Amino acid sequence: MAEQKKYLLFLGVPDSEFAKRTYGGYHNVFVSLLGDEGEQWDSYRVVDGEFPDEKDLEKYDGFVISGSSHDAFQDTDWILKLCDIIKKLDNMKKKVLGVCFGHQLIARVKGGKVGRARKGPELCLGNITILKDAVAPENYFGEEVPTSLRIIKCHQDEVLELPENAKLLAYSSMYEVEMYSIEDNFLCIQGHPEYNRDILIDILDRVLAGGHITEDFVAASKETLENNEADRKVWQNICKKFLKGQASFLV
């Protein structure tokens, strides 16, 4: 009998009422995208100071670092502790998928620069351009590497400079770094492969109610969803193939 695969999710965000009511929380949102039958998925809400015992990290086959409303360049205690864990996972050569905040935090740990997005925040369905020359023919993208992919975007910070040994995999008209990899153990995505239109609409409505964006901004963001969907199935395949140890997609 094959040994059960185990994965760990670092949650940098509390559950919204919508996420709890509709999906049972963000843990389930991620597992619905990344999980397979028979696997064990554990999560720790690191934003609330919940962390696994570091001696238990070895037992996991892969890790995911979620998005967060906090800045990846902050020096709060939980962010610094998560940085230390990323360093340990790097030394252990564990597979780590970084999403949004996670994407930025990994860049910070590995020597890149992270800061406020130079062209402003993005909460919408966006389109990113894949650098096909950086991707091998046999890869996590599938038999044919797409020229571009649609993904939900929800952030106000960005990776300003990549770490020295990182490989840029995608960019957009708004941001120079939309996706990158480091060796075969880090895959980092600025957008949210786990999000759908309903989650984005809930976030827009909550951020508007908090007075952080204007009604015009919300209208423009919701317009990106008209007759469009994120390429969630493609993202699911990419992320699952990366986490579950299939052949490298790097040239």
PDB file of C-alpha atoms in Angstrom:
ATOM      1  CA  MET A   1       0.000   0.000   0.000  1.00  0.00           C
ATOM      2  CA  ALA A   2       1.390   3.399  -1.032  1.00  0.00           C
ATOM      3  CA  GLU A   3       2.255   5.815   1.757  1.00  0.00           C
ATOM      4  CA  GLN A   4      -0.258   8.630   2.190  1.00  0.00           C
ATOM      5  CA  LYS A   5       0.871  11.943   0.688  1.00  0.00           C
ATOM      6  CA  LYS A   6       0.805  14.874   3.103  1.00  0.00           C
ATOM      7  CA  TYR A   7       0.648  18.586   2.331  1.00  0.00           C
ATOM      8  CA  LEU A   8       0.665  21.691   4.494  1.00  0.00           C
ATOM      9  CA  LEU A   9      -1.010  25.033   3.844  1.00  0.00           C
ATOM     10  CA  PHE A  10       0.232  28.225   5.523  1.00  0.00           C
ATOM     11  CA  LEU A  11      -2.787  30.550   5.691  1.00  0.00           C
ATOM     12  CA  GLY A  12      -1.926  34.250   5.850  1.00  0.00           C
ATOM     13  CA  VAL A  13      -5.532  35.424   5.892  1.00  0.00           C
ATOM     14  CA  PRO A  14      -8.588  34.896   8.138  1.00  0.00           C
ATOM     15  CA  ASP A  15     -11.680  33.307   6.631  1.00  0.00           C
ATOM     16  CA  SER A  16     -14.238  35.787   5.333  1.00  0.00           C
ATOM     17  CA  GLU A  17     -17.866  35.178   6.232  1.00  0.00           C
ATOM     18  CA  PHE A  18     -18.513  34.386   2.570  1.00  0.00           C
ATOM     19  CA  ALA A  19     -15.670  31.835   2.432  1.00  0.00           C
ATOM     20  CA  LYS A  20     -16.868  30.156   5.636  1.00  0.00           C
ATOM     21  CA  ARG A  21     -20.502  30.068   4.538  1.00  0.00           C
ATOM     22  CA  THR A  22     -19.869  28.934   0.960  1.00  0.00           C
ATOM     23  CA  TYR A  23     -16.789  26.704   1.167  1.00  0.00           C
ATOM     24  CA  GLY A  24     -16.177  26.064   4.848  1.00  0.00           C
ATOM     25  CA  GLY A  25     -13.132  28.371   4.757  1.00  0.00           C
ATOM     26  CA  TYR A  26     -10.079  29.048   2.603  1.00  0.00           C
ATOM     27  CA  HIS A  27      -8.538  25.702   3.564  1.00  0.00           C
ATOM     28  CA  ASN A  28     -11.264  24.012   1.535  1.00  0.00           C
ATOM     29  CA  VAL A  29     -10.863  26.482  -1.336  1.00  0.00           C
ATOM     30  CA  PHE A  30      -7.223  25.438  -1.707  1.00  0.00           C
ATOM     31  CA  VAL A  31      -7.868  21.727  -1.232  1.00  0.00           C
ATOM     32  CA  SER A  32     -10.614  21.799  -3.884  1.00  0.00           C
ATOM     33  CA  LEU A  33      -7.987  23.097  -6.315  1.00  0.00           C
ATOM     34  CA  LEU A  34      -4.955  21.081  -5.260  1.00  0.00           C
ATOM     35  CA  GLY A  35      -6.087  18.009  -3.363  1.00  0.00           C
ATOM     36  CA  ASP A  36      -6.621  14.422  -4.516  1.00  0.00           C
ATOM     37  CA  GLU A  37      -8.416  11.553  -2.848  1.00  0.00           C
ATOM     38  CA  GLY A  38      -6.417   9.823  -0.147  1.00  0.00           C
ATOM     39  CA  GLU A  39      -4.158  12.779   0.640  1.00  0.00           C
ATOM     40  CA  GLN A  40      -3.798  14.551   3.984  1.00  0.00           C
ATOM     41  CA  TRP A  41      -4.001  18.350   3.935  1.00  0.00           C
ATOM     42  CA  ASP A  42      -3.189  20.270   7.117  1.00  0.00           C
ATOM     43  CA  SER A  43      -3.359  24.033   7.520  1.00  0.00           C
ATOM     44  CA  TYR A  44      -1.964  26.535   9.995  1.00  0.00           C
ATOM     45  CA  ARG A  45      -3.277  30.088  10.245  1.00  0.00           C
ATOM     46  CA  VAL A  46       0.125  31.732  10.516  1.00  0.00           C
ATOM     47  CA  VAL A  47      -1.424  35.219  10.470  1.00  0.00           C
ATOM     48  CA  ASP A  48      -2.806  34.332  13.928  1.00  0.00           C
ATOM     49  CA  GLY A  49       0.512  32.919  15.121  1.00  0.00           C
ATOM     50  CA  GLU A  50      -0.350  29.252  14.440  1.00  0.00           C
ATOM     51  CA  PHE A  51       2.701  27.324  13.244  1.00  0.00           C
ATOM     52  CA  PRO A  52       3.596  23.650  12.952  1.00  0.00           C
ATOM     53  CA  ASP A  53       6.350  22.155  15.056  1.00  0.00           C
ATOM     54  CA  GLU A  54       9.429  22.514  12.868  1.00  0.00           C
ATOM     55  CA  LYS A  55      10.424  18.891  13.490  1.00  0.00           C
ATOM     56  CA  ASP A  56       7.214  17.893  11.684  1.00  0.00           C
ATOM     57  CA  LEU A  57       8.073  19.709   8.428  1.00  0.00           C
ATOM     58  CA  GLU A  58      10.003  16.731   7.092  1.00  0.00           C
ATOM     59  CA  LYS A  59       6.887  14.527   6.945  1.00  0.00           C
ATOM     60  CA  TYR A  60       5.174  16.740   4.362  1.00  0.00           C
ATOM     61  CA  ASP A  61       5.552  16.224   0.622  1.00  0.00           C
ATOM     62  CA  GLY A  62       4.734  19.817  -0.317  1.00  0.00           C
ATOM     63  CA  PHE A  63       3.726  23.207   1.035  1.00  0.00           C
ATOM     64  CA  VAL A  64       1.529  26.120  -0.044  1.00  0.00           C
ATOM     65  CA  ILE A  65       1.823  29.727   1.193  1.00  0.00           C
ATOM     66  CA  SER A  66      -1.407  31.650   0.651  1.00  0.00           C
ATOM     67  CA  GLY A  67      -2.156  35.284   0.017  1.00  0.00           C
ATOM     68  CA  SER A  68      -2.563  37.848   2.800  1.00  0.00           C
ATOM     69  CA  SER A  69      -3.745  41.405   3.334  1.00  0.00           C
ATOM     70  CA  HIS A  70      -0.399  42.025   5.062  1.00  0.00           C
ATOM     71  CA  ASP A  71       2.682  43.259   3.214  1.00  0.00           C
ATOM     72  CA  ALA A  72       5.395  40.690   2.530  1.00  0.00           C
ATOM     73  CA  PHE A  73       8.025  43.360   3.312  1.00  0.00           C
ATOM     74  CA  GLN A  74       6.751  43.875   6.880  1.00  0.00           C
ATOM     75  CA  ASP A  75       8.807  42.680   9.860  1.00  0.00           C
ATOM     76  CA  THR A  76       5.979  41.511  12.105  1.00  0.00           C
ATOM     77  CA  ASP A  77       6.734  38.446  14.210  1.00  0.00           C
ATOM     78  CA  TRP A  78       4.645  35.949  12.261  1.00  0.00           C
ATOM     79  CA  ILE A  79       6.064  37.096   8.912  1.00  0.00           C
ATOM     80  CA  LEU A  80       9.642  36.802  10.173  1.00  0.00           C
ATOM     81  CA  LYS A  81       8.908  33.328  11.549  1.00  0.00           C
ATOM     82  CA  LEU A  82       7.421  32.290   8.206  1.00  0.00           C
ATOM     83  CA  CYS A  83      10.565  33.620   6.485  1.00  0.00           C
ATOM     84  CA  ASP A  84      12.650  31.347   8.707  1.00  0.00           C
ATOM     85  CA  ILE A  85      10.480  28.362   7.799  1.00  0.00           C
ATOM     86  CA  ILE A  86      10.867  29.124   4.084  1.00  0.00           C
ATOM     87  CA  LYS A  87      14.647  29.043   4.565  1.00  0.00           C
ATOM     88  CA  LYS A  88      14.390  25.661   6.270  1.00  0.00           C
ATOM     89  CA  LEU A  89      12.145  24.279   3.516  1.00  0.00           C
ATOM     90  CA  ASP A  90      14.626  25.553   0.948  1.00  0.00           C
ATOM     91  CA  ASN A  91      17.475  23.725   2.706  1.00  0.00           C
ATOM     92  CA  MET A  92      15.312  20.600   2.768  1.00  0.00           C
ATOM     93  CA  LYS A  93      14.551  21.030  -0.955  1.00  0.00           C
ATOM     94  CA  LYS A  94      10.830  20.743  -0.292  1.00  0.00           C
ATOM     95  CA  LYS A  95       8.272  21.752  -2.924  1.00  0.00           C
ATOM     96  CA  VAL A  96       6.755  25.139  -2.042  1.00  0.00           C
ATOM     97  CA  LEU A  97       3.973  26.848  -4.008  1.00  0.00           C
ATOM     98  CA  GLY A  98       3.756  30.589  -3.285  1.00  0.00           C
ATOM     99  CA  VAL A  99       0.520  32.445  -4.076  1.00  0.00           C
ATOM    100  CA  CYS A 100       0.320  36.282  -4.069  1.00  0.00           C
ATOM    101  CA  PHE A 101       1.753  37.156  -0.603  1.00  0.00           C
ATOM    102  CA  GLY A 102       3.523  33.787  -0.666  1.00  0.00           C
ATOM    103  CA  HIS A 103       5.000  34.578  -4.087  1.00  0.00           C
ATOM    104  CA  GLN A 104       6.329  37.881  -2.724  1.00  0.00           C
ATOM    105  CA  LEU A 105       7.602  36.465   0.570  1.00  0.00           C
ATOM    106  CA  ILE A 106       9.626  33.746  -1.153  1.00  0.00           C
ATOM    107  CA  ALA A 107      11.231  36.402  -3.370  1.00  0.00           C
ATOM    108  CA  ARG A 108      12.136  38.383  -0.242  1.00  0.00           C
ATOM    109  CA  VAL A 109      13.667  35.358   1.497  1.00  0.00           C
ATOM    110  CA  LYS A 110      15.685  34.414  -1.578  1.00  0.00           C
ATOM    111  CA  GLY A 111      17.212  37.878  -1.983  1.00  0.00           C
ATOM    112  CA  GLY A 112      14.755  39.674  -4.257  1.00  0.00           C
ATOM    113  CA  LYS A 113      12.983  42.978  -3.597  1.00  0.00           C
ATOM    114  CA  VAL A 114       9.307  43.429  -2.786  1.00  0.00           C
ATOM    115  CA  GLY A 115       7.346  46.658  -2.427  1.00  0.00           C
ATOM    116  CA  ARG A 116       4.199  48.591  -3.237  1.00  0.00           C
ATOM    117  CA  ALA A 117       2.989  47.931  -6.780  1.00  0.00           C
ATOM    118  CA  ARG A 118       4.378  50.669  -9.013  1.00  0.00           C
ATOM    119  CA  LYS A 119       1.277  50.812 -11.241  1.00  0.00           C
ATOM    120  CA  GLY A 120      -1.178  50.521  -8.384  1.00  0.00           C
ATOM    121  CA  PRO A 121      -3.346  47.725  -6.962  1.00  0.00           C
ATOM    122  CA  GLU A 122      -5.222  45.129  -8.970  1.00  0.00           C
ATOM    123  CA  LEU A 123      -8.489  43.378  -8.086  1.00  0.00           C
ATOM    124  CA  CYS A 124      -9.811  41.857 -11.279  1.00  0.00           C
ATOM    125  CA  LEU A 125      -9.606  39.033 -13.764  1.00  0.00           C
ATOM    126  CA  GLY A 126      -6.238  39.642 -15.399  1.00  0.00           C
ATOM    127  CA  ASN A 127      -4.335  38.235 -18.327  1.00  0.00           C
ATOM    128  CA  ILE A 128      -0.675  37.253 -18.005  1.00  0.00           C
ATOM    129  CA  THR A 129       1.820  36.461 -20.761  1.00  0.00           C
ATOM    130  CA  ILE A 130       3.747  33.199 -20.518  1.00  0.00           C
ATOM    131  CA  LEU A 131       7.425  33.264 -21.498  1.00  0.00           C
ATOM    132  CA  LYS A 132       7.276  30.168 -23.659  1.00  0.00           C
ATOM    133  CA  ASP A 133      11.048  30.135 -24.188  1.00  0.00           C
ATOM    134  CA  ALA A 134      11.498  29.633 -20.426  1.00  0.00           C
ATOM    135  CA  VAL A 135       9.292  26.540 -20.432  1.00  0.00           C
ATOM    136  CA  ALA A 136      10.353  23.127 -21.729  1.00  0.00           C
ATOM    137  CA  PRO A 137       8.111  21.139 -24.149  1.00  0.00           C
ATOM    138  CA  GLU A 138       7.430  18.437 -21.507  1.00  0.00           C
ATOM    139  CA  ASN A 139       6.194  20.567 -18.657  1.00  0.00           C
ATOM    140  CA  TYR A 140       3.610  21.261 -15.975  1.00  0.00           C
ATOM    141  CA  PHE A 141       1.611  23.360 -18.439  1.00  0.00           C
ATOM    142  CA  GLY A 142       0.587  20.318 -20.474  1.00  0.00           C
ATOM    143  CA  GLU A 143       1.338  19.263 -24.026  1.00  0.00           C
ATOM    144  CA  GLU A 144       1.005  22.791 -25.410  1.00  0.00           C
ATOM    145  CA  VAL A 145       2.341  25.830 -23.557  1.00  0.00           C
ATOM    146  CA  PRO A 146      -0.215  28.654 -23.759  1.00  0.00           C
ATOM    147  CA  THR A 147       0.768  32.138 -24.859  1.00  0.00           C
ATOM    148  CA  SER A 148      -1.279  33.653 -22.039  1.00  0.00           C
ATOM    149  CA  LEU A 149      -3.496  32.668 -19.120  1.00  0.00           C
ATOM    150  CA  ARG A 150      -6.342  34.367 -17.252  1.00  0.00           C
ATOM    151  CA  ILE A 151      -6.146  34.503 -13.459  1.00  0.00           C
ATOM    152  CA  ILE A 152      -7.864  36.366 -10.596  1.00  0.00           C
ATOM    153  CA  LYS A 153      -5.651  39.206  -9.319  1.00  0.00           C
ATOM    154  CA  CYS A 154      -5.992  40.678  -5.833  1.00  0.00           C
ATOM    155  CA  HIS A 155      -2.956  42.574  -4.552  1.00  0.00           C
ATOM    156  CA  GLN A 156      -1.359  45.965  -3.937  1.00  0.00           C
ATOM    157  CA  ASP A 157       2.305  44.839  -3.716  1.00  0.00           C
ATOM    158  CA  GLU A 158       4.623  43.207  -6.230  1.00  0.00           C
ATOM    159  CA  VAL A 159       8.030  41.616  -6.709  1.00  0.00           C
ATOM    160  CA  LEU A 160      10.209  44.533  -7.812  1.00  0.00           C
ATOM    161  CA  GLU A 161      13.371  42.496  -8.401  1.00  0.00           C
ATOM    162  CA  LEU A 162      13.691  38.741  -8.746  1.00  0.00           C
ATOM    163  CA  PRO A 163      16.190  36.762  -6.694  1.00  0.00           C
ATOM    164  CA  GLU A 164      19.394  36.131  -8.595  1.00  0.00           C
ATOM    165  CA  ASN A 165      18.713  32.451  -9.283  1.00  0.00           C
ATOM    166  CA  ALA A 166      15.018  32.830 -10.150  1.00  0.00           C
ATOM    167  CA  LYS A 167      13.607  32.171 -13.604  1.00  0.00           C
ATOM    168  CA  LEU A 168      10.865  34.506 -14.852  1.00  0.00           C
ATOM    169  CA  LEU A 169       7.955  32.537 -16.335  1.00  0.00           C
ATOM    170  CA  ALA A 170       5.271  35.185 -16.892  1.00  0.00           C
ATOM    171  CA  TYR A 171       4.624  38.936 -16.898  1.00  0.00           C
ATOM    172  CA  SER A 172       1.763  41.336 -17.660  1.00  0.00           C
ATOM    173  CA  SER A 173       1.150  44.914 -18.740  1.00  0.00           C
ATOM    174  CA  MET A 174       0.824  45.843 -15.046  1.00  0.00           C
ATOM    175  CA  TYR A 175       3.612  43.829 -13.433  1.00  0.00           C
ATOM    176  CA  GLU A 176       7.002  42.597 -14.590  1.00  0.00           C
ATOM    177  CA  VAL A 177       6.901  39.491 -12.391  1.00  0.00           C
ATOM    178  CA  GLU A 178       3.681  37.466 -12.541  1.00  0.00           C
ATOM    179  CA  MET A 179       5.213  34.018 -12.151  1.00  0.00           C
ATOM    180  CA  TYR A 180       8.668  32.613 -11.477  1.00  0.00           C
ATOM    181  CA  SER A 181      10.441  29.491 -10.319  1.00  0.00           C
ATOM    182  CA  ILE A 182      13.604  28.823  -8.358  1.00  0.00           C
ATOM    183  CA  GLU A 183      15.349  25.565  -9.148  1.00  0.00           C
ATOM    184  CA  ASP A 184      12.830  22.748  -8.879  1.00  0.00           C
ATOM    185  CA  ASN A 185      11.405  23.482  -5.427  1.00  0.00           C
ATOM    186  CA  PHE A 186       9.748  26.911  -5.640  1.00  0.00           C
ATOM    187  CA  LEU A 187       6.908  27.888  -7.975  1.00  0.00           C
ATOM    188  CA  CYS A 188       5.479  31.354  -7.339  1.00  0.00           C
ATOM    189  CA  ILE A 189       2.378  32.992  -8.807  1.00  0.00           C
ATOM    190  CA  GLN A 190       1.277  36.598  -8.206  1.00  0.00           C
ATOM    191  CA  GLY A 191      -2.361  35.879  -9.026  1.00  0.00           C
ATOM    192  CA  HIS A 192      -4.777  33.551  -7.242  1.00  0.00           C
ATOM    193  CA  PRO A 193      -5.247  30.203  -9.018  1.00  0.00           C
ATOM    194  CA  GLU A 194      -7.575  29.120  -6.182  1.00  0.00           C
ATOM    195  CA  TYR A 195     -10.011  32.049  -6.562  1.00  0.00           C
ATOM    196  CA  ASN A 196     -13.162  32.201  -8.684  1.00  0.00           C
ATOM    197  CA  ARG A 197     -15.424  35.081  -9.704  1.00  0.00           C
ATOM    198  CA  ASP A 198     -17.660  34.780  -6.619  1.00  0.00           C
ATOM    199  CA  ILE A 199     -14.700  35.095  -4.249  1.00  0.00           C
ATOM    200  CA  LEU A 200     -13.418  38.134  -6.158  1.00  0.00           C
ATOM    201  CA  ILE A 201     -16.815  39.827  -6.120  1.00  0.00           C
ATOM    202  CA  ASP A 202     -17.097  39.274  -2.356  1.00  0.00           C
ATOM    203  CA  ILE A 203     -13.628  40.798  -1.833  1.00  0.00           C
ATOM    204  CA  LEU A 204     -14.477  43.810  -4.014  1.00  0.00           C
ATOM    205  CA  ASP A 205     -17.707  44.432  -2.100  1.00  0.00           C
ATOM    206  CA  ARG A 206     -15.938  44.176   1.280  1.00  0.00           C
ATOM    207  CA  VAL A 207     -13.041  46.434   0.264  1.00  0.00           C
ATOM    208  CA  LEU A 208     -15.521  48.983  -1.121  1.00  0.00           C
ATOM    209  CA  ALA A 209     -17.547  48.859   2.117  1.00  0.00           C
ATOM    210  CA  GLY A 210     -14.331  49.550   4.026  1.00  0.00           C
ATOM    211  CA  GLY A 211     -13.753  52.698   1.991  1.00  0.00           C
ATOM    212  CA  HIS A 212     -10.482  51.514   0.440  1.00  0.00           C
ATOM    213  CA  ILE A 213     -11.580  51.671  -3.210  1.00  0.00           C
ATOM    214  CA  THR A 214     -14.119  53.639  -5.222  1.00  0.00           C
ATOM    215  CA  GLU A 215     -17.323  52.510  -6.903  1.00  0.00           C
ATOM    216  CA  ASP A 216     -15.726  53.266 -10.284  1.00  0.00           C
ATOM    217  CA  PHE A 217     -12.806  50.973  -9.421  1.00  0.00           C
ATOM    218  CA  VAL A 218     -15.240  48.185  -8.496  1.00  0.00           C
ATOM    219  CA  ALA A 219     -17.259  48.663 -11.680  1.00  0.00           C
ATOM    220  CA  ALA A 220     -14.112  48.449 -13.827  1.00  0.00           C
ATOM    221  CA  SER A 221     -12.965  45.351 -11.932  1.00  0.00           C
ATOM    222  CA  LYS A 222     -16.309  43.581 -12.295  1.00  0.00           C
ATOM    223  CA  GLU A 223     -16.327  44.440 -15.993  1.00  0.00           C
ATOM    224  CA  THR A 224     -13.267  42.194 -16.462  1.00  0.00           C
ATOM    225  CA  LEU A 225     -15.471  39.264 -15.425  1.00  0.00           C
ATOM    226  CA  GLU A 226     -18.065  39.849 -18.131  1.00  0.00           C
ATOM    227  CA  ASN A 227     -18.034  36.889 -20.548  1.00  0.00           C
ATOM    228  CA  ASN A 228     -14.695  35.803 -19.074  1.00  0.00           C
ATOM    229  CA  GLU A 229     -13.473  33.182 -16.642  1.00  0.00           C
ATOM    230  CA  ALA A 230     -10.116  32.407 -15.074  1.00  0.00           C
ATOM    231  CA  ASP A 231      -8.262  29.448 -16.590  1.00  0.00           C
ATOM    232  CA  ARG A 232      -8.724  27.616 -13.290  1.00  0.00           C
ATOM    233  CA  LYS A 233      -8.438  24.113 -14.732  1.00  0.00           C
ATOM    234  CA  VAL A 234      -5.107  24.948 -16.371  1.00  0.00           C
ATOM    235  CA  TRP A 235      -3.832  26.488 -13.146  1.00  0.00           C
ATOM    236  CA  GLN A 236      -5.003  23.436 -11.249  1.00  0.00           C
ATOM    237  CA  ASN A 237      -2.969  21.170 -13.533  1.00  0.00           C
ATOM    238  CA  ILE A 238       0.140  23.367 -13.292  1.00  0.00           C
ATOM    239  CA  CYS A 239       0.053  23.619  -9.496  1.00  0.00           C
ATOM    240  CA  LYS A 240      -0.771  19.953  -8.871  1.00  0.00           C
ATOM    241  CA  LYS A 241       1.921  18.724 -11.215  1.00  0.00           C
ATOM    242  CA  PHE A 242       4.473  20.987  -9.529  1.00  0.00           C
ATOM    243  CA  LEU A 243       3.539  20.014  -5.968  1.00  0.00           C
ATOM    244  CA  LYS A 244       3.288  16.321  -6.706  1.00  0.00           C
ATOM    245  CA  GLY A 245       6.761  15.952  -8.067  1.00  0.00           C
ATOM    246  CA  GLN A 246       6.350  15.398 -11.768  1.00  0.00           C
ATOM    247  CA  ALA A 247       9.060  16.252 -14.267  1.00  0.00           C
ATOM    248  CA  SER A 248      10.515  19.754 -14.189  1.00  0.00           C
ATOM    249  CA  PHE A 249       9.175  22.321 -16.658  1.00  0.00           C
ATOM    250  CA  LEU A 250      12.424  24.318 -16.693  1.00  0.00           C
ATOM    251  CA  VAL A 251      14.683  24.427 -19.720  1.00  0.00           C
TER     252      VAL A 251
END
